[in-house]
Short mmCIF file of C-alpha atoms in Angstrom, two decimals:
data_model
loop_
_atom_site.label_atom_id
_atom_site.label_comp_id
_atom_site.label_asym_id
_atom_site.label_seq_id
_atom_site.Cartn_x
_atom_site.Cartn_y
_atom_site.Cartn_z
CA MET P 1 126.26 148.03 94.89
CA THR P 2 125.63 144.28 95.30
CA ASP P 3 125.46 142.27 92.08
CA PRO P 4 121.95 140.74 91.64
CA HIS P 5 123.60 137.54 90.43
CA ASP P 6 125.55 137.34 93.67
CA LEU P 7 122.34 137.82 95.68
CA ALA P 8 120.60 135.06 93.71
CA ALA P 9 123.55 132.73 94.19
CA LEU P 10 123.62 133.52 97.93
CA GLU P 11 119.90 132.81 98.27
CA ASP P 12 120.37 129.54 96.40
CA LEU P 13 123.12 128.53 98.83
CA GLU P 14 120.98 129.54 101.80
CA LEU P 15 118.12 127.40 100.46
CA ASP P 16 120.45 124.39 100.14
CA LEU P 17 121.51 124.82 103.77
CA PHE P 18 117.88 125.25 104.84
CA VAL P 19 116.88 121.97 103.16
CA THR P 20 119.87 120.13 104.65
CA ALA P 21 119.14 121.51 108.13
CA LEU P 22 115.47 120.43 108.13
CA ASP P 23 116.42 116.97 106.90
CA ARG P 24 119.23 116.37 109.39
CA ARG P 25 117.50 117.98 112.39
CA TYR P 26 113.90 116.85 111.91
CA GLY P 27 113.85 114.28 109.10
CA TYR P 28 111.83 116.39 106.65
CA ASP P 29 113.41 116.11 103.21
CA PHE P 30 112.44 118.84 100.74
CA SER P 31 115.35 118.21 98.36
CA GLY P 32 113.06 116.70 95.74
CA TYR P 33 110.61 119.59 95.70
CA SER P 34 110.39 121.92 92.72
CA ARG P 35 113.02 124.60 93.31
CA ALA P 36 110.85 127.53 92.23
CA SER P 37 107.91 126.42 94.37
CA LEU P 38 110.09 125.76 97.42
CA THR P 39 111.80 129.14 97.06
CA ARG P 40 108.44 130.94 97.04
CA ARG P 41 107.25 129.07 100.10
CA VAL P 42 110.43 129.70 102.06
CA ARG P 43 110.25 133.41 101.20
CA ASN P 44 106.66 133.45 102.50
CA LEU P 45 107.86 131.65 105.62
CA ASN P 46 110.43 134.40 106.13
CA MET P 47 107.63 136.98 106.14
CA GLN P 48 105.48 134.81 108.39
CA PHE P 49 108.23 134.36 110.98
CA GLY P 50 109.70 137.85 110.59
CA THR P 51 113.17 136.60 109.67
CA PRO P 52 115.22 138.79 107.29
CA THR P 53 117.04 135.97 105.50
CA ILE P 54 116.77 132.24 104.88
CA THR P 55 119.85 131.81 107.05
CA ALA P 56 118.05 133.53 109.94
CA LEU P 57 115.01 131.31 109.34
CA THR P 58 117.21 128.21 109.39
CA ASP P 59 118.81 129.30 112.65
CA LEU P 60 115.39 129.95 114.21
CA LEU P 61 114.03 126.51 113.27
CA LEU P 62 117.19 124.68 114.34
CA HIS P 63 116.98 126.18 117.84
CA SER P 64 113.17 126.36 118.20
CA PRO P 65 111.76 122.86 117.57
CA GLU P 66 108.36 124.04 118.80
CA ARG P 67 108.06 126.10 115.58
CA ILE P 68 108.71 123.24 113.17
CA THR P 69 105.07 122.09 112.98
CA GLU P 70 104.01 125.56 111.89
CA ALA P 71 106.83 125.72 109.36
CA ILE P 72 106.06 122.33 107.80
CA SER P 73 102.40 123.28 107.56
CA SER P 74 103.27 126.42 105.61
CA LEU P 75 105.73 124.63 103.36
CA SER P 76 103.56 121.67 102.43
CA VAL P 77 99.81 122.42 102.39
CA PRO P 78 98.37 123.00 98.90
CA VAL P 79 95.19 124.93 98.21
CA SER P 80 92.04 122.82 97.88
CA GLU P 81 88.27 123.04 98.14
CA LEU P 82 85.22 120.80 98.38
CA PHE P 83 84.59 118.95 95.09
CA ARG P 84 87.46 120.65 93.33
CA ASP P 85 87.43 119.77 89.61
CA PRO P 86 83.88 118.33 89.57
CA HIS P 87 84.47 116.45 86.32
CA THR P 88 87.10 114.36 88.13
CA PHE P 89 84.70 113.36 90.88
CA ARG P 90 82.01 112.60 88.30
CA ALA P 91 84.47 110.38 86.42
CA LEU P 92 85.34 108.56 89.64
CA LYS P 93 81.66 108.02 90.36
CA GLU P 94 80.80 106.82 86.85
CA LYS P 95 83.94 104.91 85.81
CA VAL P 96 85.62 103.75 89.03
CA PHE P 97 82.92 103.24 91.67
CA PRO P 98 81.05 100.56 89.68
CA LEU P 99 84.25 98.48 89.53
CA LEU P 100 85.09 99.08 93.18
CA SER P 101 81.62 97.77 94.08
CA SER P 102 82.77 94.25 93.15
CA TYR P 103 85.10 94.16 96.18
CA PRO P 104 83.74 93.10 99.60
CA SER P 105 85.98 95.74 101.22
CA ILE P 106 87.62 98.79 99.66
CA ASN P 107 90.84 100.50 100.73
CA ILE P 108 91.32 104.06 99.54
CA TRP P 109 94.47 106.09 100.10
CA GLN P 110 94.07 109.87 99.94
CA ALA P 111 97.72 110.97 99.86
CA GLY P 112 98.47 114.62 100.64
CA CYS P 113 95.01 115.21 102.08
CA ALA P 114 95.80 118.76 103.31
CA HIS P 115 92.78 120.18 105.18
CA GLY P 116 90.50 117.31 104.17
CA GLN P 117 88.21 118.86 101.57
CA GLU P 118 88.76 116.02 99.11
CA VAL P 119 88.36 113.39 101.83
CA TYR P 120 84.90 114.70 102.71
CA SER P 121 83.98 115.12 99.04
CA LEU P 122 84.92 111.52 98.32
CA ALA P 123 83.11 110.26 101.41
CA ILE P 124 79.86 111.97 100.36
CA LEU P 125 79.90 110.37 96.93
CA LEU P 126 80.76 106.97 98.43
CA VAL P 127 77.77 107.31 100.78
CA GLU P 128 75.47 108.08 97.87
CA ALA P 129 76.87 105.15 95.89
CA GLY P 130 76.23 102.78 98.80
CA LEU P 131 79.93 102.00 99.14
CA TYR P 132 80.96 103.96 102.21
CA GLU P 133 80.25 101.30 104.84
CA ARG P 134 82.61 98.81 103.17
CA ALA P 135 85.31 101.39 102.49
CA ARG P 136 88.26 102.47 104.59
CA ILE P 137 89.87 105.78 103.65
CA TYR P 138 93.45 106.39 104.75
CA ALA P 139 94.02 110.16 104.65
CA THR P 140 97.68 111.06 104.98
CA ASP P 141 99.76 114.22 104.96
CA ILE P 142 103.21 115.37 106.01
CA SER P 143 101.71 118.13 108.18
CA ALA P 144 100.27 117.27 111.61
CA LYS P 145 98.64 120.71 111.69
CA ALA P 146 96.83 120.06 108.41
CA LEU P 147 95.63 116.68 109.64
CA ALA P 148 94.23 118.27 112.80
CA ARG P 149 92.21 120.71 110.69
CA ALA P 150 91.04 117.90 108.44
CA ARG P 151 89.69 115.99 111.44
CA GLU P 152 87.65 119.04 112.49
CA GLY P 153 85.84 119.30 109.15
CA ILE P 154 85.18 123.02 109.60
CA PHE P 155 85.25 125.33 106.58
CA PRO P 156 84.13 128.91 105.79
CA LEU P 157 80.39 129.16 105.21
CA GLN P 158 80.98 131.68 102.42
CA ASP P 159 82.30 128.81 100.29
CA ALA P 160 79.09 126.79 100.64
CA ARG P 161 77.24 128.12 97.58
CA ASP P 162 80.09 127.41 95.15
CA ALA P 163 80.73 124.07 96.84
CA ALA P 164 77.06 123.12 96.43
CA ARG P 165 77.27 123.84 92.71
CA ARG P 166 80.43 121.77 92.35
CA TYR P 167 78.79 118.96 94.31
CA LEU P 168 75.91 118.77 91.83
CA ASP P 169 78.34 118.97 88.91
CA SER P 170 80.20 116.04 90.48
CA GLY P 171 77.07 113.90 90.26
CA GLY P 172 75.70 114.55 93.74
CA THR P 173 72.10 113.40 94.13
CA LYS P 174 70.97 115.30 97.21
CA SER P 175 71.66 118.74 98.66
CA LEU P 176 75.11 119.47 100.03
CA SER P 177 73.44 121.10 103.04
CA ASP P 178 72.28 117.62 104.08
CA TYR P 179 75.88 116.90 105.05
CA TYR P 180 76.77 119.89 107.20
CA HIS P 181 75.57 122.14 110.00
CA ALA P 182 76.00 125.90 109.65
CA ARG P 183 76.81 128.12 112.59
CA TYR P 184 78.00 131.71 112.54
CA ASP P 185 80.41 132.03 109.60
CA PHE P 186 81.39 128.38 109.37
CA LEU P 187 80.03 125.03 108.30
CA LYS P 188 80.88 121.77 110.03
CA LEU P 189 80.60 118.62 108.00
CA ASP P 190 78.84 115.62 109.51
CA GLU P 191 81.29 113.56 111.55
CA ARG P 192 79.75 110.38 110.14
CA LEU P 193 81.65 111.23 106.95
CA ILE P 194 84.92 110.42 108.70
CA SER P 195 83.70 107.38 110.64
CA ARG P 196 85.53 105.23 108.08
CA VAL P 197 88.57 107.54 107.77
CA THR P 198 91.98 107.05 109.36
CA PHE P 199 94.15 110.17 109.46
CA ALA P 200 97.90 109.61 109.67
CA GLU P 201 101.20 111.39 109.05
CA HIS P 202 103.06 110.13 106.00
CA ASN P 203 105.90 111.70 104.04
CA LEU P 204 105.73 110.88 100.32
CA VAL P 205 109.37 111.91 99.94
CA THR P 206 110.92 109.55 102.48
CA ASP P 207 108.30 107.02 103.59
CA THR P 208 107.35 103.81 101.83
CA VAL P 209 104.09 102.05 100.89
CA PHE P 210 101.34 102.99 103.34
CA CYS P 211 98.68 100.39 102.57
CA GLU P 212 97.35 98.03 99.92
CA ALA P 213 94.79 100.14 98.08
CA HIS P 214 92.07 99.74 95.50
CA LEU P 215 92.06 103.48 94.79
CA ILE P 216 94.71 106.14 95.41
CA LEU P 217 94.06 109.85 95.08
CA CYS P 218 97.03 112.23 95.08
CA ARG P 219 95.93 115.40 93.37
CA ASN P 220 97.97 118.58 92.92
CA VAL P 221 100.89 117.32 94.98
CA LEU P 222 103.21 115.93 92.32
CA ILE P 223 103.47 119.33 90.61
CA TYR P 224 105.59 120.49 93.56
CA PHE P 225 108.08 117.64 93.07
CA THR P 226 111.03 117.28 90.72
CA THR P 227 110.75 114.67 87.95
CA PRO P 228 112.89 112.04 89.77
CA LEU P 229 110.77 112.41 92.92
CA GLN P 230 107.55 112.21 90.90
CA ASP P 231 108.82 108.97 89.40
CA ARG P 232 109.65 107.55 92.84
CA VAL P 233 106.22 108.41 94.22
CA LEU P 234 104.37 107.03 91.19
CA GLY P 235 106.36 103.82 91.51
CA MET P 236 105.34 103.60 95.17
CA PHE P 237 101.70 104.08 94.21
CA ALA P 238 101.97 101.29 91.64
CA GLU P 239 103.40 99.05 94.34
CA SER P 240 100.59 100.02 96.72
CA LEU P 241 97.73 99.29 94.33
CA VAL P 242 96.10 95.91 93.93
CA ARG P 243 96.15 94.65 90.36
CA GLY P 244 93.50 96.56 88.48
CA GLY P 245 93.49 99.29 91.16
CA PHE P 246 93.00 102.96 90.27
CA LEU P 247 95.13 106.08 90.63
CA CYS P 248 93.82 109.63 90.30
CA ILE P 249 96.31 112.52 90.07
CA GLY P 250 95.81 116.25 89.49
CA THR P 251 94.48 117.61 86.22
CA ARG P 252 97.74 119.55 85.72
CA GLU P 253 99.80 116.42 86.30
CA ASN P 254 100.56 113.46 84.04
CA MET P 255 102.78 110.40 83.72
CA GLN P 256 104.24 111.27 80.34
CA PHE P 257 107.87 111.31 81.49
CA ALA P 258 107.64 108.81 84.36
CA SER P 259 109.06 105.32 84.00
CA ALA P 260 106.13 104.10 86.13
CA ARG P 261 103.74 104.94 83.26
CA GLU P 262 104.35 101.45 81.84
CA LYS P 263 102.53 100.04 84.84
CA PHE P 264 99.34 102.01 84.21
CA GLN P 265 96.56 102.22 81.64
CA LEU P 266 94.93 105.62 81.09
CA ILE P 267 91.21 105.53 81.88
CA ASP P 268 90.27 109.20 81.62
CA GLY P 269 92.72 111.81 80.35
CA ASP P 270 90.69 114.85 81.41
CA ALA P 271 90.29 113.54 84.96
CA GLN P 272 93.79 111.98 85.00
CA ILE P 273 92.54 108.59 86.19
CA TYR P 274 94.74 105.55 85.58
CA ARG P 275 94.40 101.83 86.24
CA ARG P 276 97.23 99.57 87.25
CA LYS P 277 97.79 96.94 84.59
CA SER P 278 96.98 93.44 85.75
CA GLY P 279 100.20 92.01 84.38
CA THR P 280 102.57 94.35 86.27
#
């Protein structure tokens, strides 16, 4: 009978080889991701691809480059929804938008945009605040497949009722239905909402500063990273922001143990909104 400790140690070794293989073959570095989260996602990828072991999965991806896009999509895309955490969007509208309105042009970086729900949510509130036409949103993600879905702006219609409630809780002033067309079992958001959006691939683990931004949103991404990687990414965000610029991270995330925290002032603890200190 195989010792469970031996099996765990073997899986751990297989995971190390998997991470090394993806980095060396395709340039995707998952070494800084939370070990427990990455293990769960790789196990799910085994089931998805029908491979019995991580070693078999590694072999498949090394010799089938056409499958790597699908694999990266499964490994990297977090769950999201329109106007997720309404109190965060309300805080952005009430505490950040009035200060952004002083700029003649506004750069916003939505890092880890996944399927685009937060991009569209933000765009709607910017439209209602009269700021959208002077804003440019850079929506980035590691997954090309996720970016393609984000560009489509198509989501299940069954989510519309809950999304409409969250929209109003976020400070929305109209009806969410004003911004989409329903057909069959899906809703398609108005393409005008991405007329000021640039979608691009960007890897937070290995890439550098993407743009000079007045506002950066990176919500529910850092929780999948180890502490050293979180610190690196937060430092990059500080470097990306103009002085006095804003950063919004996930409600389950914080800067408590990051060295970059010295560069930020907390604006709203519940919404996890920070402002880059002018003197840094």
